[in-house]
Protein backbone atom coordinates (compact mmCIF):
# COMPACT_ATOMS: atom_id res chain seq x y z
CA HIS A 1 -14.72 -11.51 -70.42
CA PRO A 2 -17.90 -10.99 -68.06
CA TYR A 3 -16.63 -13.63 -65.71
CA GLN A 4 -13.37 -11.73 -65.24
CA ARG A 5 -15.55 -8.45 -64.69
CA ARG A 6 -17.28 -10.41 -61.97
CA ALA A 7 -14.28 -11.30 -59.98
CA THR A 8 -13.07 -7.76 -60.31
CA GLU A 9 -16.26 -6.56 -58.81
CA PHE A 10 -16.19 -9.01 -56.31
CA ALA A 11 -12.63 -8.12 -55.01
CA LEU A 12 -13.42 -4.41 -55.17
CA GLU A 13 -16.94 -5.12 -53.05
CA ASN A 14 -15.05 -6.96 -50.22
CA ARG A 15 -12.13 -5.77 -48.83
CA LYS A 16 -10.79 -8.94 -47.76
CA CYS A 17 -11.77 -11.85 -50.22
CA ALA A 18 -10.57 -14.92 -52.16
CA LEU A 19 -11.03 -15.49 -56.00
CA TRP A 20 -10.75 -19.25 -56.05
CA LEU A 21 -10.59 -19.51 -60.23
CA ASP A 22 -9.39 -22.04 -62.14
CA MET A 23 -6.27 -22.01 -64.17
CA GLY A 24 -7.13 -19.98 -67.68
CA LEU A 25 -9.75 -18.07 -65.73
CA GLY A 26 -7.76 -14.60 -65.76
CA LYS A 27 -7.13 -14.32 -62.24
CA THR A 28 -4.07 -11.99 -62.72
CA ALA A 29 -5.80 -9.90 -65.23
CA SER A 30 -9.43 -9.67 -63.09
CA THR A 31 -6.92 -8.46 -60.18
CA LEU A 32 -4.85 -5.99 -61.44
CA LEU A 33 -8.06 -4.24 -62.89
CA ALA A 34 -9.04 -4.09 -59.29
CA VAL A 35 -5.70 -2.80 -58.31
CA LYS A 36 -6.09 -0.35 -61.10
CA ARG A 37 -9.24 1.48 -60.11
CA LEU A 38 -7.90 1.39 -56.56
CA VAL A 39 -4.87 3.18 -57.55
CA TRP A 40 -6.44 5.54 -59.54
CA SER A 41 -9.35 6.14 -56.98
CA GLY A 42 -6.88 7.12 -54.17
CA GLU A 43 -8.14 4.05 -51.96
CA THR A 44 -5.01 2.45 -51.94
CA ASN A 45 -1.46 3.59 -51.29
CA LYS A 46 0.90 0.80 -51.94
CA VAL A 47 0.32 -2.75 -53.68
CA LEU A 48 2.12 -5.51 -52.33
CA VAL A 49 2.03 -8.80 -54.47
CA VAL A 50 3.23 -12.11 -52.96
CA ALA A 51 3.80 -15.01 -55.31
CA PRO A 52 6.16 -17.92 -56.13
CA LEU A 53 9.38 -16.77 -57.42
CA ARG A 54 8.71 -17.48 -61.10
CA VAL A 55 5.26 -16.02 -61.29
CA ALA A 56 6.63 -12.48 -59.43
CA ARG A 57 9.31 -12.35 -61.87
CA SER A 58 7.40 -13.18 -64.95
CA THR A 59 3.97 -13.93 -64.98
CA TRP A 60 2.66 -10.22 -63.29
CA PRO A 61 5.24 -8.28 -65.29
CA ALA A 62 4.21 -9.88 -68.57
CA GLU A 63 0.50 -9.53 -67.76
CA ILE A 64 1.00 -5.91 -66.88
CA ALA A 65 2.97 -5.23 -70.44
CA LYS A 66 0.40 -7.46 -72.34
CA TRP A 67 -2.62 -5.38 -71.58
CA ASP A 68 -3.26 -1.39 -72.91
CA ASP A 69 -5.04 -1.32 -69.81
CA PHE A 70 -2.27 -1.84 -67.20
CA ASN A 71 0.34 -0.11 -69.04
CA GLU A 72 0.35 3.01 -66.80
CA LEU A 73 0.62 0.83 -63.76
CA THR A 74 4.10 1.05 -62.19
CA TYR A 75 5.65 -1.95 -60.44
CA THR A 76 9.17 -2.98 -59.01
CA VAL A 77 10.11 -6.53 -58.58
CA LEU A 78 11.74 -7.79 -55.29
CA ALA A 79 11.76 -11.11 -56.11
CA GLY A 80 15.22 -12.83 -57.27
CA ALA A 81 17.03 -9.47 -56.23
CA THR A 82 19.74 -9.02 -53.84
CA GLN A 83 19.12 -7.61 -50.34
CA ALA A 84 20.85 -4.56 -51.47
CA GLN A 85 18.59 -4.42 -54.44
CA ARG A 86 15.64 -4.95 -52.86
CA LEU A 87 16.33 -2.02 -50.66
CA ARG A 88 16.80 0.27 -53.10
CA ARG A 89 13.89 -1.00 -55.10
CA LEU A 90 11.42 -0.04 -51.67
CA ASP A 91 12.35 3.12 -51.93
CA GLU A 92 10.98 3.30 -55.40
CA ASP A 93 7.65 5.37 -55.70
CA VAL A 94 5.60 2.78 -57.53
CA ASP A 95 1.96 1.08 -57.70
CA ILE A 96 2.90 -2.30 -57.35
CA TYR A 97 5.68 -4.26 -55.56
CA LEU A 98 6.54 -7.96 -56.59
CA VAL A 99 7.74 -10.49 -53.98
CA ASN A 100 8.04 -14.26 -53.38
CA TYR A 101 7.07 -16.25 -50.42
CA GLU A 102 10.46 -16.68 -49.32
CA LEU A 103 10.97 -13.39 -48.66
CA LEU A 104 8.00 -12.57 -47.06
CA LYS A 105 9.20 -13.12 -43.87
CA TRP A 106 12.39 -10.80 -44.59
CA LEU A 107 10.10 -7.88 -45.60
CA VAL A 108 7.79 -8.10 -42.57
CA ASN A 109 10.72 -8.10 -40.30
CA HIS A 110 12.28 -5.08 -42.48
CA TYR A 111 9.23 -2.89 -41.88
CA GLY A 112 7.74 -4.18 -38.66
CA LYS A 113 5.18 -1.79 -37.15
CA ARG A 114 5.80 0.69 -40.36
CA TRP A 115 4.31 -1.71 -42.79
CA PRO A 116 3.59 0.47 -46.24
CA PHE A 117 1.01 -1.87 -47.96
CA ASP A 118 -2.16 -1.07 -47.24
CA THR A 119 -3.19 -3.84 -49.84
CA VAL A 120 -1.87 -7.35 -50.22
CA VAL A 121 -2.40 -9.78 -53.08
CA LEU A 122 -1.96 -13.47 -52.21
CA ASP A 123 -1.07 -15.42 -55.41
CA GLU A 124 -1.09 -19.28 -55.35
CA SER A 125 -2.62 -18.65 -51.65
CA SER A 126 -2.46 -22.04 -51.01
CA ARG A 127 1.30 -21.20 -50.33
CA MET A 128 0.01 -20.13 -46.86
CA LYS A 129 -1.69 -23.72 -45.90
CA SER A 130 0.18 -24.22 -43.33
CA PRO A 131 -0.52 -22.22 -39.92
CA SER A 132 2.85 -23.30 -38.53
CA SER A 133 4.79 -21.74 -41.22
CA HIS A 134 7.01 -18.66 -41.26
CA ARG A 135 5.04 -17.15 -44.05
CA PHE A 136 1.59 -17.59 -42.59
CA ARG A 137 3.14 -15.93 -39.02
CA ALA A 138 5.09 -13.26 -40.99
CA MET A 139 1.76 -12.01 -42.80
CA ARG A 140 -0.61 -12.48 -39.84
CA ARG A 141 1.67 -9.66 -37.95
CA THR A 142 0.50 -7.41 -41.03
CA LEU A 143 -3.18 -7.95 -40.41
CA PRO A 144 -3.73 -4.70 -38.67
CA TYR A 145 -1.98 -2.87 -41.30
CA VAL A 146 -3.70 -4.34 -44.42
CA ARG A 147 -6.90 -2.73 -45.37
CA ARG A 148 -7.72 -4.93 -48.19
CA LEU A 149 -6.58 -8.49 -49.24
CA ILE A 150 -6.91 -10.64 -51.95
CA GLU A 151 -6.08 -14.48 -52.33
CA LEU A 152 -5.98 -16.09 -55.67
CA THR A 153 -5.71 -19.83 -56.22
CA GLY A 154 -7.11 -22.66 -58.86
CA THR A 155 -6.64 -24.86 -55.89
CA PRO A 156 -7.40 -23.74 -52.22
CA SER A 157 -7.21 -27.33 -50.92
CA PRO A 158 -4.64 -29.34 -52.62
CA ASN A 159 -4.64 -31.50 -49.92
CA GLY A 160 -8.10 -31.81 -48.36
CA LEU A 161 -10.02 -29.09 -46.11
CA LEU A 162 -7.32 -28.77 -43.51
CA ASP A 163 -5.69 -26.38 -46.06
CA LEU A 164 -8.49 -24.02 -45.81
CA TRP A 165 -8.41 -22.58 -42.08
CA SER A 166 -5.02 -20.89 -42.29
CA GLN A 167 -5.99 -18.61 -45.90
CA ALA A 168 -9.52 -17.83 -44.12
CA TYR A 169 -7.98 -16.96 -41.12
CA LEU A 170 -5.82 -14.06 -43.34
CA LEU A 171 -8.89 -12.93 -44.58
CA ASP A 172 -11.20 -12.66 -41.58
CA GLY A 173 -9.06 -13.23 -38.34
CA GLY A 174 -10.89 -16.34 -37.54
CA GLU A 175 -14.59 -15.25 -37.69
CA LEU A 176 -15.91 -18.03 -39.86
CA LEU A 177 -13.57 -20.95 -39.30
CA GLY A 178 -12.27 -20.61 -35.71
CA LYS A 179 -10.03 -18.35 -34.05
CA THR A 180 -7.29 -21.23 -33.78
CA PHE A 181 -6.56 -24.01 -35.99
CA GLY A 182 -6.98 -26.61 -33.08
CA ALA A 183 -11.08 -25.32 -32.84
CA TYR A 184 -11.24 -25.76 -36.49
CA LYS A 185 -10.10 -29.18 -36.45
CA GLN A 186 -12.00 -30.08 -33.07
CA ARG A 187 -15.28 -28.67 -35.18
CA TRP A 188 -15.10 -30.33 -38.18
CA PHE A 189 -12.62 -33.50 -38.36
CA TYR A 190 -12.42 -36.86 -36.24
CA ALA A 191 -9.57 -38.91 -35.58
CA GLY A 192 -9.54 -41.30 -38.70
CA ASP A 193 -6.72 -43.55 -36.70
CA TYR A 194 -5.86 -44.68 -33.20
CA TYR A 195 -3.64 -42.14 -32.39
CA GLY A 196 -5.11 -39.37 -33.79
CA TYR A 197 -2.26 -38.55 -36.52
CA THR A 198 -4.90 -38.72 -39.40
CA LEU A 199 -7.73 -36.18 -39.41
CA VAL A 200 -10.92 -37.09 -41.81
CA PRO A 201 -13.60 -34.34 -42.05
CA TYR A 202 -17.34 -35.25 -41.18
CA SER A 203 -19.39 -35.98 -43.93
CA HIS A 204 -21.16 -32.51 -43.24
CA ALA A 205 -18.02 -30.60 -42.88
CA GLN A 206 -17.33 -29.62 -46.66
CA ARG A 207 -20.86 -28.29 -46.81
CA GLN A 208 -21.02 -26.35 -43.98
CA ILE A 209 -17.37 -24.86 -44.55
CA GLU A 210 -18.56 -23.60 -48.54
CA LYS A 211 -21.24 -22.06 -47.03
CA LYS A 212 -19.41 -20.57 -44.09
CA LEU A 213 -17.08 -19.00 -46.88
CA SER A 214 -19.08 -18.20 -49.91
CA ASP A 215 -19.42 -14.16 -48.92
CA ILE A 216 -15.84 -13.60 -49.01
CA CYS A 217 -14.86 -16.26 -51.37
CA MET A 218 -15.87 -16.59 -55.33
CA SER A 219 -15.36 -19.85 -56.97
CA MET A 220 -15.23 -20.34 -60.50
CA ARG A 221 -14.72 -23.87 -62.64
CA ALA A 222 -13.09 -23.57 -66.13
CA GLU A 223 -15.50 -26.18 -67.42
CA ASP A 224 -18.33 -23.57 -66.53
CA TYR A 225 -16.97 -20.47 -68.40
CA LEU A 226 -14.35 -21.52 -71.05
CA ASP A 227 -16.03 -22.87 -74.43
CA LEU A 228 -12.98 -24.93 -75.53
CA PRO A 229 -13.24 -27.65 -78.23
CA GLU A 230 -12.69 -31.33 -76.89
CA LEU A 231 -9.33 -32.52 -76.89
CA VAL A 232 -8.11 -34.52 -79.87
CA SER A 233 -4.91 -36.71 -79.15
CA VAL A 234 -2.99 -37.65 -82.27
CA THR A 235 -0.38 -39.73 -81.96
CA VAL A 236 2.67 -39.41 -84.62
CA PRO A 237 5.30 -42.33 -84.67
CA VAL A 238 8.71 -41.41 -85.25
CA ASP A 239 11.20 -43.53 -86.97
CA MET A 240 14.90 -42.67 -85.59
CA GLY A 241 16.55 -44.53 -88.60
CA PRO A 242 18.25 -47.80 -88.78
CA LYS A 243 21.62 -46.43 -87.36
CA ALA A 244 20.32 -44.96 -84.16
CA LEU A 245 17.86 -47.46 -83.83
CA LYS A 246 20.61 -50.26 -83.64
CA ALA A 247 22.50 -48.15 -81.17
CA TYR A 248 19.44 -47.65 -79.12
CA LYS A 249 19.13 -51.49 -79.12
CA ALA A 250 22.40 -52.22 -78.08
CA LEU A 251 22.36 -49.84 -75.41
CA GLU A 252 18.79 -51.38 -74.10
CA ASP A 253 20.38 -54.83 -74.45
CA ASP A 254 23.64 -54.64 -73.28
CA MET A 255 23.82 -51.13 -71.35
CA TYR A 256 26.23 -50.19 -73.84
CA ALA A 257 26.45 -48.28 -77.30
CA VAL A 258 28.75 -46.42 -79.41
CA LEU A 259 27.89 -43.04 -80.72
CA ASP A 260 29.36 -40.86 -83.36
CA THR A 261 31.08 -38.80 -80.97
CA ALA A 262 31.03 -41.06 -77.65
CA GLU A 263 30.61 -44.53 -76.47
CA VAL A 264 27.66 -44.85 -73.89
CA GLU A 265 28.01 -46.97 -70.86
CA VAL A 266 25.52 -47.47 -68.15
CA PHE A 267 25.45 -49.53 -64.67
CA ASN A 268 22.06 -50.21 -63.53
CA THR A 269 18.81 -50.23 -64.77
CA ALA A 270 17.72 -46.89 -63.25
CA ALA A 271 20.24 -45.12 -65.00
CA LEU A 272 19.59 -47.09 -68.25
CA THR A 273 16.09 -46.27 -68.35
CA ASN A 274 17.17 -42.28 -68.15
CA LYS A 275 19.44 -43.11 -70.89
CA CYS A 276 17.17 -44.48 -73.11
CA LEU A 277 14.59 -41.63 -72.69
CA GLN A 278 17.46 -39.29 -73.77
CA PHE A 279 18.32 -41.60 -76.54
CA ALA A 280 15.03 -41.54 -77.72
CA ASN A 281 14.82 -37.80 -77.69
CA GLY A 282 17.99 -37.20 -79.71
CA ALA A 283 20.77 -36.63 -77.72
CA VAL A 284 22.59 -38.30 -74.34
CA TYR A 285 24.28 -36.78 -71.67
CA MET A 286 27.96 -38.23 -70.71
CA THR A 287 30.10 -37.16 -67.72
CA ASP A 288 33.87 -36.43 -67.64
CA GLU A 289 35.28 -39.11 -66.07
CA GLN A 290 38.17 -37.13 -64.92
CA ASP A 291 35.75 -34.08 -63.81
CA PRO A 292 32.39 -35.60 -62.68
CA GLU A 293 30.87 -31.97 -62.69
CA ASN A 294 31.56 -31.45 -66.54
CA ARG A 295 28.89 -33.07 -68.39
CA HIS A 296 28.40 -33.37 -72.11
CA THR A 297 25.67 -33.60 -74.60
CA HIS A 298 26.44 -36.05 -77.70
CA LEU A 299 23.86 -35.89 -80.46
CA ALA A 300 22.04 -39.37 -81.32
CA HIS A 301 19.81 -38.26 -83.94
CA ASP A 302 17.42 -35.29 -84.98
CA ALA A 303 14.11 -37.85 -86.13
CA LYS A 304 11.95 -35.75 -83.25
CA LEU A 305 13.18 -32.22 -84.47
CA ASP A 306 12.56 -33.31 -87.84
CA ALA A 307 9.19 -34.77 -87.35
CA LEU A 308 8.32 -31.46 -85.24
CA GLU A 309 9.57 -29.10 -88.13
CA GLU A 310 7.06 -31.18 -90.76
CA LEU A 311 4.33 -30.37 -87.96
CA LEU A 312 4.87 -26.84 -88.06
CA GLU A 313 4.66 -26.39 -91.66
CA ASP A 314 1.27 -27.74 -91.21
CA VAL A 315 0.01 -25.61 -88.50
CA ASN A 316 -0.62 -22.05 -88.77
CA GLU A 317 -1.15 -21.51 -85.21
CA PRO A 318 0.93 -20.97 -82.38
CA VAL A 319 2.48 -24.38 -81.11
CA LEU A 320 3.24 -25.11 -77.29
CA VAL A 321 5.94 -27.58 -77.51
CA ALA A 322 6.98 -29.50 -73.97
CA TYR A 323 10.66 -30.66 -73.52
CA TRP A 324 12.07 -32.88 -70.76
CA TYR A 325 15.71 -32.52 -71.03
CA GLN A 326 17.94 -29.50 -70.91
CA SER A 327 19.72 -31.05 -74.41
CA ASP A 328 15.87 -30.82 -75.71
CA LEU A 329 15.45 -27.09 -74.93
CA GLU A 330 19.12 -26.33 -76.06
CA ARG A 331 18.79 -28.14 -79.50
CA LEU A 332 15.04 -26.61 -79.98
CA GLN A 333 16.06 -23.26 -79.73
CA ALA A 334 19.42 -24.26 -82.46
CA ARG A 335 16.47 -25.41 -84.88
CA PHE A 336 13.83 -22.85 -84.12
CA PRO A 337 15.70 -19.75 -82.88
CA ASP A 338 12.46 -17.43 -83.12
CA GLY A 339 10.98 -19.84 -80.66
CA GLU A 340 10.21 -18.28 -77.15
CA VAL A 341 10.89 -19.99 -73.79
CA LEU A 342 8.34 -19.48 -71.42
CA GLY A 343 8.82 -19.49 -67.93
CA GLY A 344 12.56 -20.01 -68.19
């Protein structure tokens, strides 16, 4: 898309920058295109992508495999590997090395001043929002050796403007928002209580901070670029059947019910709410009294699965199904073996 190419060009034109793009605007693909150009031009030697564990292990490899444009990029996954596996993979000659944030300190300590990654991508860079965190301090040590840095996030300040300083510091060493976190706070915030524990931004703070960061940060909102139809919510009532409904009512009223394969009993209202939710979905967890670690799943009904199957017969498009309990997933997979589990 044109807006994705704009993001790619912005990353190529600015050696250290942030792409603040909403979910769905293709941050990963835009960055991979920039990385591909840098690799092919010889402008970068080794690229490190730091991301949350699931994103590093699944999202980036899937995105590389998804597009023909990126098939020639080589990569290795350090995230989730043992230390011995990580050391072997670091010796591989590939274009991209994928690591999770929890391993960043280990990686920095491993290389020290021999840091080999001249291009670094921080996916979900808001994970760097705390200047006192080990990951921020580790990343700061690498700055003299990093020629290109790209930060990616759709939520740069999830808890407010205080979250921006450390992310900006990694890009410019404090030139725009102050050399220290204390200076940043003193310039744009005031104490919101007597003891100064709560900091409140001045009325002009957001406008000034955004203006200062505008040259190194590109921001895009999904509503400005994605032409999506209006969401239509349709509620589909599901009748679990008289037998299951009778057992559900007994559980709800008496905290006790009898299923075909088990007796269900709970002893407080908090547990009752959870057990009723399980029952409504179709299966109930029961713990073995002799072995509390051993948990069994007992079927209550298949009404929701039957309703879903009917819906799928009328839909000729891919369908995304969200589940709540592990037992829901197991039953979905048994009923629809061709389905694909995302993120797990």
